[in-house]
Amino acid sequence: MSLLSFFTWCENSAMGEAIRGSRWLFPAIESFHLLALAVIGGAVLLMNLRLLGFGVQRQPASQIWRDTRPWLLGSLFVMIVSGLLLFTSEAVKLYYHEAFWVKMTSLVLATLFTFRVQRPVALADPARITPLRSKATALISILLWSLVGIGGRWIGFS
């Protein structure tokens, strides 16, 4: 089965047809998707502002990481589930849409970066992390997560 065949199958599924055929399902699901994006954006921003040396200075980065992690994971879960539901309603269109691939690539990279690169920096002893590494980690994270949001808006407006 080719990737396009899989996308076609998703769009023609009962779920895809139900969402596409309903007046309210797509906007309701999209509302949850956007709320989750706002929550993940807040969690990411808090962590990155701390790594940049702004924001919550009285708490160590490790505490900010532990405090924002449940919000990050919960909103990531809601974003993925709602995104998959939205995807089924117009999968073939998305297959041909550059923004979809930008968003998906950015989402994978941002998630991997957050848990493989940023997490160890946030949890490390501050004396062992250089300010340059901390700031570079934050800026890359902001860039990757911004690309996820930009890709999503690009899909929404085309």
mmCIF file with all atom_site columns, C-alpha atoms in Angstrom:
data_model
loop_
_atom_site.group_PDB
_atom_site.id
_atom_site.type_symbol
_atom_site.label_atom_id
_atom_site.label_alt_id
_atom_site.label_comp_id
_atom_site.label_asym_id
_atom_site.label_entity_id
_atom_site.label_seq_id
_atom_site.pdbx_PDB_ins_code
_atom_site.Cartn_x
_atom_site.Cartn_y
_atom_site.Cartn_z
_atom_site.occupancy
_atom_site.B_iso_or_equiv
_atom_site.pdbx_formal_charge
_atom_site.auth_seq_id
_atom_site.auth_comp_id
_atom_site.auth_asym_id
_atom_site.auth_atom_id
_atom_site.pdbx_PDB_model_num
ATOM 1   C CA . MET A 1 1   ? 0.000   0.000  0.000  1.00 0.00 ? 1   MET A CA 1
ATOM 2   C CA . SER A 1 2   ? 1.436   3.373  -0.998 1.00 0.00 ? 2   SER A CA 1
ATOM 3   C CA . LEU A 1 3   ? 1.319   6.388  1.288  1.00 0.00 ? 3   LEU A CA 1
ATOM 4   C CA . LEU A 1 4   ? -1.278  8.043  -0.963 1.00 0.00 ? 4   LEU A CA 1
ATOM 5   C CA . SER A 1 5   ? -3.416  4.889  -0.794 1.00 0.00 ? 5   SER A CA 1
ATOM 6   C CA . PHE A 1 6   ? -3.210  5.006  2.990  1.00 0.00 ? 6   PHE A CA 1
ATOM 7   C CA . PHE A 1 7   ? -4.227  8.678  3.025  1.00 0.00 ? 7   PHE A CA 1
ATOM 8   C CA . THR A 1 8   ? -7.144  7.867  0.692  1.00 0.00 ? 8   THR A CA 1
ATOM 9   C CA . TRP A 1 9   ? -8.199  5.014  2.969  1.00 0.00 ? 9   TRP A CA 1
ATOM 10  C CA . CYS A 1 10  ? -8.113  7.352  5.997  1.00 0.00 ? 10  CYS A CA 1
ATOM 11  C CA . GLU A 1 11  ? -10.223 9.964  4.230  1.00 0.00 ? 11  GLU A CA 1
ATOM 12  C CA . ASN A 1 12  ? -12.765 7.357  3.114  1.00 0.00 ? 12  ASN A CA 1
ATOM 13  C CA . SER A 1 13  ? -13.013 5.806  6.579  1.00 0.00 ? 13  SER A CA 1
ATOM 14  C CA . ALA A 1 14  ? -16.221 6.109  8.560  1.00 0.00 ? 14  ALA A CA 1
ATOM 15  C CA . MET A 1 15  ? -14.493 8.606  10.854 1.00 0.00 ? 15  MET A CA 1
ATOM 16  C CA . GLY A 1 16  ? -13.285 10.757 7.957  1.00 0.00 ? 16  GLY A CA 1
ATOM 17  C CA . GLU A 1 17  ? -16.711 10.767 6.350  1.00 0.00 ? 17  GLU A CA 1
ATOM 18  C CA . ALA A 1 18  ? -18.456 11.537 9.652  1.00 0.00 ? 18  ALA A CA 1
ATOM 19  C CA . ILE A 1 19  ? -16.208 14.510 10.400 1.00 0.00 ? 19  ILE A CA 1
ATOM 20  C CA . ARG A 1 20  ? -16.393 15.803 6.835  1.00 0.00 ? 20  ARG A CA 1
ATOM 21  C CA . GLY A 1 21  ? -20.166 15.351 6.715  1.00 0.00 ? 21  GLY A CA 1
ATOM 22  C CA . SER A 1 22  ? -20.889 17.044 10.017 1.00 0.00 ? 22  SER A CA 1
ATOM 23  C CA . ARG A 1 23  ? -21.457 20.730 10.375 1.00 0.00 ? 23  ARG A CA 1
ATOM 24  C CA . TRP A 1 24  ? -20.054 20.795 13.918 1.00 0.00 ? 24  TRP A CA 1
ATOM 25  C CA . LEU A 1 25  ? -17.530 17.983 14.335 1.00 0.00 ? 25  LEU A CA 1
ATOM 26  C CA . PHE A 1 26  ? -14.603 19.572 12.511 1.00 0.00 ? 26  PHE A CA 1
ATOM 27  C CA . PRO A 1 27  ? -14.860 22.945 14.321 1.00 0.00 ? 27  PRO A CA 1
ATOM 28  C CA . ALA A 1 28  ? -15.357 21.215 17.687 1.00 0.00 ? 28  ALA A CA 1
ATOM 29  C CA . ILE A 1 29  ? -12.310 18.983 17.201 1.00 0.00 ? 29  ILE A CA 1
ATOM 30  C CA . GLU A 1 30  ? -10.296 21.915 15.875 1.00 0.00 ? 30  GLU A CA 1
ATOM 31  C CA . SER A 1 31  ? -11.167 23.902 19.012 1.00 0.00 ? 31  SER A CA 1
ATOM 32  C CA . PHE A 1 32  ? -9.625  21.184 21.194 1.00 0.00 ? 32  PHE A CA 1
ATOM 33  C CA . HIS A 1 33  ? -6.642  21.038 18.842 1.00 0.00 ? 33  HIS A CA 1
ATOM 34  C CA . LEU A 1 34  ? -6.041  24.785 19.111 1.00 0.00 ? 34  LEU A CA 1
ATOM 35  C CA . LEU A 1 35  ? -6.544  24.821 22.892 1.00 0.00 ? 35  LEU A CA 1
ATOM 36  C CA . ALA A 1 36  ? -3.952  22.057 23.201 1.00 0.00 ? 36  ALA A CA 1
ATOM 37  C CA . LEU A 1 37  ? -1.614  24.066 20.975 1.00 0.00 ? 37  LEU A CA 1
ATOM 38  C CA . ALA A 1 38  ? -2.029  27.055 23.296 1.00 0.00 ? 38  ALA A CA 1
ATOM 39  C CA . VAL A 1 39  ? -1.277  24.932 26.373 1.00 0.00 ? 39  VAL A CA 1
ATOM 40  C CA . ILE A 1 40  ? 1.781   23.314 24.829 1.00 0.00 ? 40  ILE A CA 1
ATOM 41  C CA . GLY A 1 41  ? 2.898   26.746 23.669 1.00 0.00 ? 41  GLY A CA 1
ATOM 42  C CA . GLY A 1 42  ? 2.652   28.028 27.234 1.00 0.00 ? 42  GLY A CA 1
ATOM 43  C CA . ALA A 1 43  ? 4.607   25.085 28.647 1.00 0.00 ? 43  ALA A CA 1
ATOM 44  C CA . VAL A 1 44  ? 7.278   25.414 25.965 1.00 0.00 ? 44  VAL A CA 1
ATOM 45  C CA . LEU A 1 45  ? 7.496   29.177 26.420 1.00 0.00 ? 45  LEU A CA 1
ATOM 46  C CA . LEU A 1 46  ? 7.883   28.950 30.216 1.00 0.00 ? 46  LEU A CA 1
ATOM 47  C CA . MET A 1 47  ? 10.693  26.416 29.898 1.00 0.00 ? 47  MET A CA 1
ATOM 48  C CA . ASN A 1 48  ? 12.462  28.296 27.138 1.00 0.00 ? 48  ASN A CA 1
ATOM 49  C CA . LEU A 1 49  ? 12.196  31.683 28.828 1.00 0.00 ? 49  LEU A CA 1
ATOM 50  C CA . ARG A 1 50  ? 13.801  30.135 31.905 1.00 0.00 ? 50  ARG A CA 1
ATOM 51  C CA . LEU A 1 51  ? 16.641  28.674 29.811 1.00 0.00 ? 51  LEU A CA 1
ATOM 52  C CA . LEU A 1 52  ? 17.115  32.069 28.157 1.00 0.00 ? 52  LEU A CA 1
ATOM 53  C CA . GLY A 1 53  ? 17.437  33.691 31.574 1.00 0.00 ? 53  GLY A CA 1
ATOM 54  C CA . PHE A 1 54  ? 14.055  35.427 31.557 1.00 0.00 ? 54  PHE A CA 1
ATOM 55  C CA . GLY A 1 55  ? 10.823  34.693 33.330 1.00 0.00 ? 55  GLY A CA 1
ATOM 56  C CA . VAL A 1 56  ? 10.734  32.533 36.432 1.00 0.00 ? 56  VAL A CA 1
ATOM 57  C CA . GLN A 1 57  ? 14.227  33.121 37.831 1.00 0.00 ? 57  GLN A CA 1
ATOM 58  C CA . ARG A 1 58  ? 13.536  32.004 41.396 1.00 0.00 ? 58  ARG A CA 1
ATOM 59  C CA . GLN A 1 59  ? 12.959  28.402 40.367 1.00 0.00 ? 59  GLN A CA 1
ATOM 60  C CA . PRO A 1 60  ? 15.649  26.227 38.831 1.00 0.00 ? 60  PRO A CA 1
ATOM 61  C CA . ALA A 1 61  ? 15.130  25.011 35.276 1.00 0.00 ? 61  ALA A CA 1
ATOM 62  C CA . SER A 1 62  ? 14.727  21.476 36.623 1.00 0.00 ? 62  SER A CA 1
ATOM 63  C CA . GLN A 1 63  ? 11.693  22.558 38.659 1.00 0.00 ? 63  GLN A CA 1
ATOM 64  C CA . ILE A 1 64  ? 10.167  24.377 35.678 1.00 0.00 ? 64  ILE A CA 1
ATOM 65  C CA . TRP A 1 65  ? 10.663  21.204 33.618 1.00 0.00 ? 65  TRP A CA 1
ATOM 66  C CA . ARG A 1 66  ? 8.943   19.051 36.260 1.00 0.00 ? 66  ARG A CA 1
ATOM 67  C CA . ASP A 1 67  ? 6.085   21.564 36.622 1.00 0.00 ? 67  ASP A CA 1
ATOM 68  C CA . THR A 1 68  ? 5.446   21.978 32.890 1.00 0.00 ? 68  THR A CA 1
ATOM 69  C CA . ARG A 1 69  ? 5.995   18.342 31.852 1.00 0.00 ? 69  ARG A CA 1
ATOM 70  C CA . PRO A 1 70  ? 2.435   17.123 32.664 1.00 0.00 ? 70  PRO A CA 1
ATOM 71  C CA . TRP A 1 71  ? 0.979   20.057 30.699 1.00 0.00 ? 71  TRP A CA 1
ATOM 72  C CA . LEU A 1 72  ? 3.344   19.395 27.815 1.00 0.00 ? 72  LEU A CA 1
ATOM 73  C CA . LEU A 1 73  ? 2.518   15.682 27.686 1.00 0.00 ? 73  LEU A CA 1
ATOM 74  C CA . GLY A 1 74  ? -1.226  16.162 28.161 1.00 0.00 ? 74  GLY A CA 1
ATOM 75  C CA . SER A 1 75  ? -1.513  18.816 25.493 1.00 0.00 ? 75  SER A CA 1
ATOM 76  C CA . LEU A 1 76  ? 0.728   16.845 23.129 1.00 0.00 ? 76  LEU A CA 1
ATOM 77  C CA . PHE A 1 77  ? -1.621  13.871 23.550 1.00 0.00 ? 77  PHE A CA 1
ATOM 78  C CA . VAL A 1 78  ? -4.707  16.011 22.846 1.00 0.00 ? 78  VAL A CA 1
ATOM 79  C CA . MET A 1 79  ? -2.977  17.630 19.850 1.00 0.00 ? 79  MET A CA 1
ATOM 80  C CA . ILE A 1 80  ? -2.069  14.255 18.348 1.00 0.00 ? 80  ILE A CA 1
ATOM 81  C CA . VAL A 1 81  ? -5.494  12.681 18.877 1.00 0.00 ? 81  VAL A CA 1
ATOM 82  C CA . SER A 1 82  ? -7.405  15.725 17.623 1.00 0.00 ? 82  SER A CA 1
ATOM 83  C CA . GLY A 1 83  ? -4.921  16.163 14.768 1.00 0.00 ? 83  GLY A CA 1
ATOM 84  C CA . LEU A 1 84  ? -5.444  12.569 13.651 1.00 0.00 ? 84  LEU A CA 1
ATOM 85  C CA . LEU A 1 85  ? -9.201  13.098 13.678 1.00 0.00 ? 85  LEU A CA 1
ATOM 86  C CA . LEU A 1 86  ? -8.894  16.313 11.660 1.00 0.00 ? 86  LEU A CA 1
ATOM 87  C CA . PHE A 1 87  ? -6.484  14.563 9.297  1.00 0.00 ? 87  PHE A CA 1
ATOM 88  C CA . THR A 1 88  ? -9.051  11.869 8.427  1.00 0.00 ? 88  THR A CA 1
ATOM 89  C CA . SER A 1 89  ? -11.478 14.498 7.144  1.00 0.00 ? 89  SER A CA 1
ATOM 90  C CA . GLU A 1 90  ? -9.113  15.778 4.422  1.00 0.00 ? 90  GLU A CA 1
ATOM 91  C CA . ALA A 1 91  ? -6.216  13.350 4.223  1.00 0.00 ? 91  ALA A CA 1
ATOM 92  C CA . VAL A 1 92  ? -5.777  13.398 0.431  1.00 0.00 ? 92  VAL A CA 1
ATOM 93  C CA . LYS A 1 93  ? -5.689  17.207 0.347  1.00 0.00 ? 93  LYS A CA 1
ATOM 94  C CA . LEU A 1 94  ? -3.053  17.109 3.090  1.00 0.00 ? 94  LEU A CA 1
ATOM 95  C CA . TYR A 1 95  ? -0.979  14.570 1.192  1.00 0.00 ? 95  TYR A CA 1
ATOM 96  C CA . TYR A 1 96  ? -0.402  17.192 -1.505 1.00 0.00 ? 96  TYR A CA 1
ATOM 97  C CA . HIS A 1 97  ? -0.013  20.134 0.890  1.00 0.00 ? 97  HIS A CA 1
ATOM 98  C CA . GLU A 1 98  ? 3.552   21.294 1.682  1.00 0.00 ? 98  GLU A CA 1
ATOM 99  C CA . ALA A 1 99  ? 2.453   22.811 4.975  1.00 0.00 ? 99  ALA A CA 1
ATOM 100 C CA . PHE A 1 100 ? 1.256   19.428 6.237  1.00 0.00 ? 100 PHE A CA 1
ATOM 101 C CA . TRP A 1 101 ? 4.703   17.932 5.712  1.00 0.00 ? 101 TRP A CA 1
ATOM 102 C CA . VAL A 1 102 ? 6.379   20.976 7.271  1.00 0.00 ? 102 VAL A CA 1
ATOM 103 C CA . LYS A 1 103 ? 4.110   20.646 10.302 1.00 0.00 ? 103 LYS A CA 1
ATOM 104 C CA . MET A 1 104 ? 4.573   16.888 10.682 1.00 0.00 ? 104 MET A CA 1
ATOM 105 C CA . THR A 1 105 ? 8.346   17.081 10.277 1.00 0.00 ? 105 THR A CA 1
ATOM 106 C CA . SER A 1 106 ? 8.523   19.984 12.727 1.00 0.00 ? 106 SER A CA 1
ATOM 107 C CA . LEU A 1 107 ? 6.310   18.164 15.233 1.00 0.00 ? 107 LEU A CA 1
ATOM 108 C CA . VAL A 1 108 ? 8.527   15.081 15.195 1.00 0.00 ? 108 VAL A CA 1
ATOM 109 C CA . LEU A 1 109 ? 11.712  17.163 15.421 1.00 0.00 ? 109 LEU A CA 1
ATOM 110 C CA . ALA A 1 110 ? 10.328  19.441 18.156 1.00 0.00 ? 110 ALA A CA 1
ATOM 111 C CA . THR A 1 111 ? 9.137   16.495 20.241 1.00 0.00 ? 111 THR A CA 1
ATOM 112 C CA . LEU A 1 112 ? 12.423  14.614 19.866 1.00 0.00 ? 112 LEU A CA 1
ATOM 113 C CA . PHE A 1 113 ? 14.408  17.769 20.590 1.00 0.00 ? 113 PHE A CA 1
ATOM 114 C CA . THR A 1 114 ? 12.333  18.532 23.684 1.00 0.00 ? 114 THR A CA 1
ATOM 115 C CA . PHE A 1 115 ? 12.822  15.111 25.256 1.00 0.00 ? 115 PHE A CA 1
ATOM 116 C CA . ARG A 1 116 ? 16.292  14.197 23.948 1.00 0.00 ? 116 ARG A CA 1
ATOM 117 C CA . VAL A 1 117 ? 18.097  17.551 24.070 1.00 0.00 ? 117 VAL A CA 1
ATOM 118 C CA . GLN A 1 118 ? 16.155  20.066 26.144 1.00 0.00 ? 118 GLN A CA 1
ATOM 119 C CA . ARG A 1 119 ? 15.160  17.722 28.958 1.00 0.00 ? 119 ARG A CA 1
ATOM 120 C CA . PRO A 1 120 ? 18.771  16.810 29.877 1.00 0.00 ? 120 PRO A CA 1
ATOM 121 C CA . VAL A 1 121 ? 19.758  20.490 29.751 1.00 0.00 ? 121 VAL A CA 1
ATOM 122 C CA . ALA A 1 122 ? 16.837  21.483 31.984 1.00 0.00 ? 122 ALA A CA 1
ATOM 123 C CA . LEU A 1 123 ? 17.502  18.709 34.506 1.00 0.00 ? 123 LEU A CA 1
ATOM 124 C CA . ALA A 1 124 ? 21.289  19.098 34.614 1.00 0.00 ? 124 ALA A CA 1
ATOM 125 C CA . ASP A 1 125 ? 23.233  20.744 37.380 1.00 0.00 ? 125 ASP A CA 1
ATOM 126 C CA . PRO A 1 126 ? 23.302  24.431 36.327 1.00 0.00 ? 126 PRO A CA 1
ATOM 127 C CA . ALA A 1 127 ? 27.054  24.547 36.966 1.00 0.00 ? 127 ALA A CA 1
ATOM 128 C CA . ARG A 1 128 ? 27.569  21.940 34.228 1.00 0.00 ? 128 ARG A CA 1
ATOM 129 C CA . ILE A 1 129 ? 25.577  23.726 31.501 1.00 0.00 ? 129 ILE A CA 1
ATOM 130 C CA . THR A 1 130 ? 27.082  26.754 29.798 1.00 0.00 ? 130 THR A CA 1
ATOM 131 C CA . PRO A 1 131 ? 24.829  29.773 29.257 1.00 0.00 ? 131 PRO A CA 1
ATOM 132 C CA . LEU A 1 132 ? 25.438  29.420 25.508 1.00 0.00 ? 132 LEU A CA 1
ATOM 133 C CA . ARG A 1 133 ? 24.191  25.820 25.502 1.00 0.00 ? 133 ARG A CA 1
ATOM 134 C CA . SER A 1 134 ? 21.161  26.738 27.573 1.00 0.00 ? 134 SER A CA 1
ATOM 135 C CA . LYS A 1 135 ? 20.251  29.668 25.326 1.00 0.00 ? 135 LYS A CA 1
ATOM 136 C CA . ALA A 1 136 ? 20.906  27.747 22.091 1.00 0.00 ? 136 ALA A CA 1
ATOM 137 C CA . THR A 1 137 ? 18.697  24.915 23.330 1.00 0.00 ? 137 THR A CA 1
ATOM 138 C CA . ALA A 1 138 ? 15.892  27.365 24.098 1.00 0.00 ? 138 ALA A CA 1
ATOM 139 C CA . LEU A 1 139 ? 16.157  29.174 20.756 1.00 0.00 ? 139 LEU A CA 1
ATOM 140 C CA . ILE A 1 140 ? 16.146  25.926 18.760 1.00 0.00 ? 140 ILE A CA 1
ATOM 141 C CA . SER A 1 141 ? 13.141  24.715 20.745 1.00 0.00 ? 141 SER A CA 1
ATOM 142 C CA . ILE A 1 142 ? 11.255  27.956 20.107 1.00 0.00 ? 142 ILE A CA 1
ATOM 143 C CA . LEU A 1 143 ? 12.068  27.719 16.405 1.00 0.00 ? 143 LEU A CA 1
ATOM 144 C CA . LEU A 1 144 ? 10.905  24.105 16.091 1.00 0.00 ? 144 LEU A CA 1
ATOM 145 C CA . TRP A 1 145 ? 7.668   24.579 18.029 1.00 0.00 ? 145 TRP A CA 1
ATOM 146 C CA . SER A 1 146 ? 6.964   27.799 16.104 1.00 0.00 ? 146 SER A CA 1
ATOM 147 C CA . LEU A 1 147 ? 7.297   25.860 12.860 1.00 0.00 ? 147 LEU A CA 1
ATOM 148 C CA . VAL A 1 148 ? 4.658   23.418 14.126 1.00 0.00 ? 148 VAL A CA 1
ATOM 149 C CA . GLY A 1 149 ? 2.232   26.288 14.732 1.00 0.00 ? 149 GLY A CA 1
ATOM 150 C CA . ILE A 1 150 ? 3.116   28.078 11.489 1.00 0.00 ? 150 ILE A CA 1
ATOM 151 C CA . GLY A 1 151 ? 2.633   24.867 9.520  1.00 0.00 ? 151 GLY A CA 1
ATOM 152 C CA . GLY A 1 152 ? -0.771  24.401 11.124 1.00 0.00 ? 152 GLY A CA 1
ATOM 153 C CA . ARG A 1 153 ? -1.869  27.948 10.360 1.00 0.00 ? 153 ARG A CA 1
ATOM 154 C CA . TRP A 1 154 ? -0.587  27.575 6.806  1.00 0.00 ? 154 TRP A CA 1
ATOM 155 C CA . ILE A 1 155 ? -2.821  24.508 6.421  1.00 0.00 ? 155 ILE A CA 1
ATOM 156 C CA . GLY A 1 156 ? -5.773  26.372 7.933  1.00 0.00 ? 156 GLY A CA 1
ATOM 157 C CA . PHE A 1 157 ? -5.490  29.312 5.568  1.00 0.00 ? 157 PHE A CA 1
ATOM 158 C CA . SER A 1 158 ? -5.090  27.443 2.310  1.00 0.00 ? 158 SER A CA 1
#
